[in-house]
Coordinates of C-alpha atoms and ligand atoms in Angstrom, one line a residue:
M26 CA 0.1 -0.1 0.2
T27 CA 1.3 3.7 -0.7
K28 CA 1.2 6.2 1.8
N29 CA -1.2 7.6 -0.5
E30 CA -3.3 5.2 0.0
E31 CA -2.5 4.2 3.5
F32 CA -3.2 8.1 4.9
K33 CA -5.8 8.7 2.4
S34 CA -8.6 11.7 3.8
I35 CA -11.4 13.9 2.7
Y36 CA -9.4 16.4 1.7
D37 CA -7.4 14.1 -1.5
Y38 CA -10.4 15.2 -3.7
T39 CA -11.0 17.5 -5.8
L40 CA -15.1 18.6 -6.1
D41 CA -15.5 16.9 -9.6
E42 CA -13.8 13.7 -7.9
L43 CA -15.5 14.3 -4.6
K44 CA -18.9 14.1 -7.3
G45 CA -18.5 11.3 -8.5
M46 CA -18.2 9.7 -5.5
L47 CA -21.0 10.7 -3.6
K48 CA -24.7 10.3 -4.2
P49 CA -26.3 12.5 -5.2
S50 CA -23.5 14.8 -6.4
F51 CA -24.8 17.6 -4.9
R52 CA -23.7 16.4 -1.5
A53 CA -19.8 17.1 -2.8
K54 CA -20.5 20.9 -2.7
Q55 CA -21.9 20.5 0.9
V56 CA -19.0 18.8 2.3
Y57 CA -16.7 21.5 0.5
N58 CA -18.5 23.9 1.9
W59 CA -18.0 22.8 5.6
L60 CA -14.3 21.9 5.0
Y61 CA -13.4 24.9 3.3
K62 CA -15.5 27.6 4.3
K63 CA -15.8 26.2 7.8
Y64 CA -12.9 24.8 8.5
V65 CA -15.0 22.4 10.3
S66 CA -12.9 19.9 12.1
S67 CA -15.1 16.7 12.2
Y68 CA -18.2 15.5 10.4
D69 CA -20.4 15.6 12.6
E70 CA -20.3 19.8 12.4
M71 CA -21.8 19.0 8.7
K72 CA -25.5 20.2 9.6
N73 CA -26.5 19.3 6.6
V74 CA -25.4 16.0 5.5
P75 CA -27.0 13.0 6.6
K76 CA -26.4 11.0 9.2
E77 CA -25.1 7.7 7.3
L78 CA -23.1 9.8 4.6
K79 CA -21.2 11.5 7.5
E80 CA -20.4 7.7 8.7
D81 CA -19.8 6.5 6.0
L82 CA -16.8 9.3 4.8
E83 CA -15.7 8.9 8.5
A84 CA -14.8 5.3 8.1
N85 CA -13.4 5.9 4.8
Y86 CA -12.0 9.2 4.6
P87 CA -11.2 10.7 8.1
I88 CA -10.7 14.5 8.5
D89 CA -8.0 14.3 11.2
V90 CA -5.5 14.2 9.3
M91 CA -2.9 16.1 12.1
E92 CA -2.4 17.5 15.3
I93 CA -1.4 20.8 15.9
I94 CA 1.7 19.7 18.9
K95 CA 3.5 23.5 19.1
R96 CA 2.9 26.6 18.1
E97 CA 5.5 29.5 18.5
K98 CA 4.2 32.6 18.2
S99 CA 6.8 35.6 17.1
L100 CA 6.5 38.9 18.3
D101 CA 6.2 40.3 14.6
G102 CA 2.6 38.1 14.8
S103 CA 4.0 35.2 13.0
I104 CA 3.3 31.8 13.9
K105 CA 5.4 28.5 13.7
Y106 CA 3.6 25.3 13.9
L107 CA 4.4 21.8 14.4
F108 CA 1.6 19.0 13.0
K109 CA 1.9 15.5 13.9
L110 CA 0.3 13.5 11.4
R111 CA -1.4 9.8 11.7
D112 CA 2.1 7.9 11.8
G113 CA 3.6 10.2 14.6
V114 CA 6.0 12.0 11.8
T115 CA 6.1 15.5 11.9
V116 CA 6.3 18.7 10.1
E117 CA 6.5 22.3 9.9
A118 CA 4.5 25.5 8.3
V119 CA 4.5 29.3 9.2
L120 CA 1.9 31.5 9.0
L121 CA 3.5 35.4 8.1
L122 CA 2.0 38.3 8.5
M123 CA 2.7 41.2 7.3
K124 CA 1.0 44.7 7.2
E125 CA -1.0 45.5 4.5
K126 CA -1.7 49.0 3.6
K127 CA -5.2 50.1 1.3
I128 CA -7.3 52.7 0.2
G129 CA -10.6 52.3 1.0
E130 CA -13.9 52.9 -0.8
D131 CA -14.4 56.4 0.9
G132 CA -10.5 57.0 0.4
V133 CA -9.4 56.6 3.3
V134 CA -5.9 54.5 3.9
E135 CA -7.2 51.2 5.5
R136 CA -4.2 49.3 7.3
G137 CA -4.6 45.4 7.4
E138 CA -3.0 42.1 7.5
K139 CA -1.6 40.1 4.7
Y140 CA -1.0 36.7 5.4
T141 CA 1.2 34.1 3.3
V142 CA 1.3 30.7 5.0
C143 CA 5.0 28.4 3.9
I144 CA 3.7 24.9 4.1
S145 CA 6.2 21.5 3.7
S146 CA 6.3 19.3 0.9
Q147 CA 8.0 16.0 2.6
V148 CA 8.7 14.4 5.9
G149 CA 12.4 15.2 5.3
C150 CA 14.3 15.8 2.4
K151 CA 16.7 13.7 -0.2
V152 CA 18.0 17.1 -1.6
G153 CA 20.8 17.3 1.5
C154 CA 21.6 21.1 1.1
S155 CA 24.6 21.7 3.6
F156 CA 22.4 24.9 5.2
C157 CA 19.7 23.0 6.2
L158 CA 18.7 21.3 9.4
T159 CA 16.0 19.3 7.5
A160 CA 18.2 18.0 6.0
K161 CA 20.4 16.2 8.5
G162 CA 17.1 13.9 9.4
G163 CA 17.3 12.2 5.7
F164 CA 14.3 11.8 4.2
V165 CA 11.3 10.1 5.6
R166 CA 8.2 10.3 3.3
N167 CA 6.4 12.0 0.6
L168 CA 3.5 14.1 2.2
T169 CA 0.1 13.1 0.7
V170 CA -2.5 15.4 -1.2
G171 CA -4.7 15.6 2.0
E172 CA -1.6 16.4 3.9
Y173 CA -0.6 19.5 2.1
I174 CA -4.4 20.9 2.4
A175 CA -5.2 20.3 5.5
Q176 CA -1.6 22.3 6.6
I177 CA -3.9 25.6 5.6
V178 CA -7.2 24.6 6.9
N179 CA -5.5 24.0 10.4
I180 CA -4.1 27.2 10.0
K181 CA -6.9 29.5 8.9
R182 CA -9.0 27.7 11.6
D183 CA -6.8 28.4 14.4
N184 CA -6.4 32.0 13.7
N185 CA -10.2 32.7 12.1
I186 CA -8.8 33.6 9.0
P187 CA -12.4 34.5 6.8
E188 CA -12.8 32.6 4.4
N189 CA -12.9 35.4 2.0
K190 CA -9.7 37.0 3.0
A191 CA -7.0 36.1 0.4
L192 CA -3.5 34.2 1.2
N193 CA -0.5 33.7 -0.4
I194 CA 1.0 30.3 0.0
V195 CA 4.5 29.2 -0.8
Y196 CA 5.7 25.8 -0.7
M197 CA 9.2 26.8 0.9
G198 CA 9.0 24.5 4.1
M199 CA 10.1 21.2 4.6
G200 CA 11.4 19.0 1.7
E201 CA 11.4 19.7 -2.5
P202 CA 8.1 19.8 -3.5
L203 CA 9.4 18.8 -7.7
D204 CA 10.5 15.5 -5.6
N205 CA 6.5 15.5 -4.6
F206 CA 5.4 16.3 -8.0
N207 CA 2.1 14.7 -8.4
N208 CA 0.9 15.2 -4.8
F209 CA 2.0 18.7 -5.1
T210 CA 0.7 20.0 -8.5
K211 CA -2.8 17.5 -7.4
A212 CA -2.5 20.2 -4.0
V213 CA -2.4 23.5 -6.5
E214 CA -5.3 22.5 -8.0
I215 CA -7.5 21.6 -5.0
F216 CA -6.2 25.0 -3.2
S217 CA -7.6 26.9 -6.4
E218 CA -11.0 25.4 -6.6
L219 CA -13.4 28.2 -6.2
D220 CA -15.8 26.0 -4.3
G221 CA -13.1 25.4 -1.6
L222 CA -10.6 27.5 -0.7
A223 CA -10.4 29.5 -3.5
I224 CA -6.6 30.8 -3.2
S225 CA -5.9 31.8 -6.9
R226 CA -2.8 30.4 -8.2
R227 CA -1.2 33.5 -9.1
R228 CA -1.0 33.4 -4.9
Q229 CA 1.2 30.2 -5.0
T230 CA 4.3 30.3 -5.1
V231 CA 6.7 26.9 -5.3
S232 CA 10.5 27.2 -4.5
T233 CA 12.4 24.7 -5.3
S234 CA 16.1 23.6 -5.4
G235 CA 16.6 23.5 -8.8
I236 CA 15.4 19.7 -9.9
A237 CA 15.9 21.0 -13.9
S238 CA 13.8 17.9 -15.1
K239 CA 10.9 18.6 -12.8
I240 CA 10.6 22.6 -13.7
K241 CA 10.2 21.4 -17.4
K242 CA 8.0 19.3 -16.6
L243 CA 6.0 21.8 -14.3
G244 CA 6.1 24.2 -17.2
E245 CA 4.9 22.2 -19.3
K246 CA 1.8 21.8 -17.2
D247 CA 1.5 25.6 -17.3
L248 CA -0.9 25.8 -13.8
G249 CA -0.2 29.5 -13.5
I250 CA 1.5 29.7 -10.2
Q251 CA 5.4 31.3 -9.3
L252 CA 7.9 30.0 -9.6
A253 CA 11.2 30.6 -7.3
I254 CA 14.6 29.2 -7.3
S255 CA 17.1 28.7 -4.9
L256 CA 20.0 29.4 -6.5
H257 CA 22.7 30.6 -4.0
A258 CA 25.8 30.8 -6.4
V259 CA 26.9 31.7 -9.8
D260 CA 29.2 29.0 -9.9
D261 CA 28.8 24.6 -10.1
D262 CA 31.6 24.6 -7.1
L263 CA 30.3 26.8 -4.9
R264 CA 26.3 25.4 -5.6
S265 CA 27.0 21.9 -5.4
E266 CA 29.0 22.6 -1.7
L267 CA 25.9 24.1 -1.0
I268 CA 23.5 22.1 -2.5
P269 CA 24.7 18.3 -3.8
M270 CA 22.3 17.8 -6.3
N271 CA 23.5 20.7 -8.4
K272 CA 26.3 18.0 -9.5
A273 CA 22.8 16.0 -11.2
Y274 CA 21.4 19.3 -12.7
N275 CA 23.9 22.1 -12.6
I276 CA 23.2 26.2 -12.9
A277 CA 23.2 25.9 -17.0
S278 CA 20.3 23.1 -17.0
I279 CA 18.8 24.7 -14.4
I280 CA 18.9 28.3 -16.6
E281 CA 17.7 26.7 -19.3
A282 CA 14.5 24.5 -17.9
V283 CA 13.7 28.5 -16.4
K284 CA 13.7 29.8 -19.7
A285 CA 11.5 27.4 -21.0
F286 CA 8.8 28.1 -17.7
P287 CA 5.7 29.9 -18.7
V288 CA 5.6 33.2 -16.7
D289 CA 3.2 35.7 -16.5
T290 CA 4.1 39.3 -18.5
R291 CA 3.3 41.0 -15.2
K292 CA 5.4 38.5 -13.0
K293 CA 8.8 37.1 -12.5
V294 CA 10.5 34.2 -11.5
M295 CA 12.3 34.9 -8.2
F296 CA 16.2 33.6 -7.6
E297 CA 16.6 33.4 -3.7
Y298 CA 20.7 34.3 -3.2
L299 CA 22.2 32.9 -0.2
V300 CA 24.9 35.1 0.7
I301 CA 28.3 34.1 2.4
K302 CA 31.3 36.2 3.1
G303 CA 34.1 35.7 0.9
K304 CA 32.6 33.6 -1.2
N305 CA 29.6 34.9 -3.1
D306 CA 29.5 38.4 -2.0
S307 CA 31.6 40.2 -4.8
I308 CA 31.0 42.5 -7.3
E309 CA 32.4 39.9 -9.6
A310 CA 29.9 37.4 -8.7
A311 CA 27.2 40.1 -8.9
R312 CA 28.1 40.4 -12.6
K313 CA 28.3 36.6 -13.3
L314 CA 24.5 36.4 -12.0
L315 CA 23.5 39.7 -13.9
S316 CA 24.5 37.5 -16.9
L317 CA 23.1 34.3 -15.7
L318 CA 19.7 35.9 -15.5
N319 CA 19.8 37.7 -18.7
G320 CA 16.7 37.1 -21.3
I321 CA 14.4 35.5 -17.7
Q322 CA 12.1 38.0 -16.2
A323 CA 14.1 37.8 -12.9
K324 CA 14.3 39.6 -9.4
V325 CA 16.4 38.4 -7.2
N326 CA 15.9 38.2 -3.3
L327 CA 19.3 37.9 -1.3
I328 CA 19.3 36.2 2.1
Y329 CA 22.1 37.0 4.9
F330 CA 24.0 33.5 5.5
N331 CA 23.8 33.1 9.3
P332 CA 26.1 31.4 10.5
Y333 CA 25.1 27.9 12.8
P334 CA 27.6 25.5 14.6
G335 CA 30.0 23.6 12.7
T336 CA 29.8 25.6 9.7
T337 CA 33.0 27.7 8.5
Y338 CA 30.7 29.8 6.4
Q339 CA 30.5 33.3 7.7
R340 CA 27.5 36.1 7.4
P341 CA 28.2 38.5 4.6
E342 CA 29.1 42.3 6.0
V343 CA 26.1 45.0 5.4
K344 CA 27.9 47.1 3.3
D345 CA 29.0 44.0 0.6
M346 CA 25.3 43.1 0.4
L347 CA 24.2 46.5 0.1
K348 CA 26.5 47.0 -3.0
F349 CA 25.2 43.6 -4.3
K350 CA 21.9 45.0 -4.2
D351 CA 23.0 48.2 -5.6
Y352 CA 25.0 46.5 -8.6
L353 CA 21.8 44.6 -10.2
N354 CA 19.4 47.0 -9.6
E355 CA 21.4 50.2 -11.2
R356 CA 21.7 47.8 -13.9
G357 CA 17.9 46.8 -14.0
L358 CA 17.6 43.8 -12.4
I359 CA 15.4 44.3 -9.5
C360 CA 17.1 43.1 -6.6
T361 CA 16.0 42.8 -2.8
I362 CA 17.4 41.9 0.8
R363 CA 14.9 39.4 2.5
E364 CA 13.3 40.9 5.0
S365 CA 13.3 38.0 8.0
K366 CA 10.1 37.5 9.6
G367 CA 9.8 35.3 12.9
L368 CA 13.5 36.6 14.2
D369 CA 12.8 35.3 17.7
I370 CA 10.9 31.8 16.8
S371 CA 12.5 29.2 15.3
A372 CA 11.3 29.9 11.9
A373 CA 14.0 28.4 9.6
C374 CA 13.1 25.0 8.0
G375 CA 13.6 22.3 10.7
Q376 CA 14.3 24.0 14.1
L377 CA 11.1 23.6 15.4
K378 CA 10.9 19.9 14.4
E379 CA 14.7 19.7 15.8
K380 CA 13.6 22.2 19.2
E381 CA 10.8 19.8 20.0
A382 CA 12.9 16.7 19.6
N383 CA 15.7 18.2 22.0
G384 CA 13.3 18.8 24.5
S385 CA 13.2 22.0 24.7
T386 CA 10.8 23.9 27.4
W387 CA 7.8 26.7 26.4
D388 CA 6.6 28.9 28.8
S389 CA 3.5 29.1 30.7
T390 CA 1.6 30.6 28.3
F391 CA 2.5 28.4 25.5
D392 CA 2.8 31.2 22.8
I393 CA 5.8 32.4 23.1
Y394 CA 9.1 30.2 23.1
R395 CA 11.7 31.3 25.2
N396 CA 15.1 30.5 23.3
S397 CA 17.4 29.5 26.2
S398 CA 20.6 30.7 24.8
G399 CA 19.1 34.0 23.9
S400 CA 20.1 33.6 20.1
V401 CA 17.6 34.2 18.0
S402 CA 17.8 33.6 14.0
S403 CA 17.5 35.7 10.9
R404 CA 16.9 32.8 8.6
F405 CA 13.7 31.7 7.4
L406 CA 11.7 28.9 5.5
C407 CA 13.9 26.3 4.2
K408 CA 15.1 27.6 0.8
Ligands
SF4_515 S1 17.2 23.5 2.4 FE1 15.0 22.7 1.5 S2 15.2 21.2 -0.4 FE2 17.5 21.6 1.0 S3 17.7 20.1 1.6 FE3 16.3 21.7 2.9 S4 14.5 21.3 3.1 FE4 15.7 20.3 1.1

């Protein structure tokens, strides 16, 4: 039995599939409404669904696919979740809150909140990036389609996020989404169902460590989602050191695959670039990056490398980051320095899971994690 069959759930299905499964088919829309507009956590709550059907669904397609076992709330409002799945393994997701400025109907500036949720794709990961905690645990298994969907439903429920409030999804948590291709692409489809969560595909961004063959395959499916590439280096030696999979898919093959990827004329492919002092922070590296990305609707996001115990790499100087950024911007390539959210929580991929495994403590309110060493991380998300 595959994990998909073993851990099937009601969240695995598109509306059309459910219509084919439930008789009469209008029940499918009712069930969808309870799941994705009301975020119910049990079939009991589905008031207009007959008892026998609920019992049948409960027995065959469970709703409770994961439980929240930890949450860390940052002072900036971001919340990191640790979920326990049915086989006892854990994955993380992060809700990032950003301030939003909108002009209301009466012309008055309103302040609101913008939600972005970073979700996981796998338990563990095969890619083995040298700077990543998730990589250290090796690969355990792919998430099912339902486990992708349940991360968002749980977070929306936990925060009472109104069903009509726009939300962005980044597939940037634990694991490599393109290595879980079929489940990930089906999740994109279910997330965007108008009768379901209705999260537009333009609001969904997949971040990949650069499996060139799968970027091509994804481009051919033309799902309308955004693409982000963890590039991190302009030469193959350094990139292979950081992301060993670069030996199989080198920089040239990734760039070729990205050039074939359909990008909306108003959108850009994001290139994440982890800046390491003395390794890839020179103007020469910026020049190479500019030339590599020539002909791509690209934007570059610089990330400060944050040293962790055992690494020989160092954090870059602020002045070098700014020089790098200015060099690209002055030549027409949009470049930003990543604003780190969740600085006071373990928001980088794998940190909360590791902390839980090491038995770190939580304060009595349960919401704010007290880091015993007092240190904070400026990395967030995995890639
Ligand atoms: S950074 Fe992402 S792709 Fe790389 S090992 Fe970690 S989880 Fe996998």
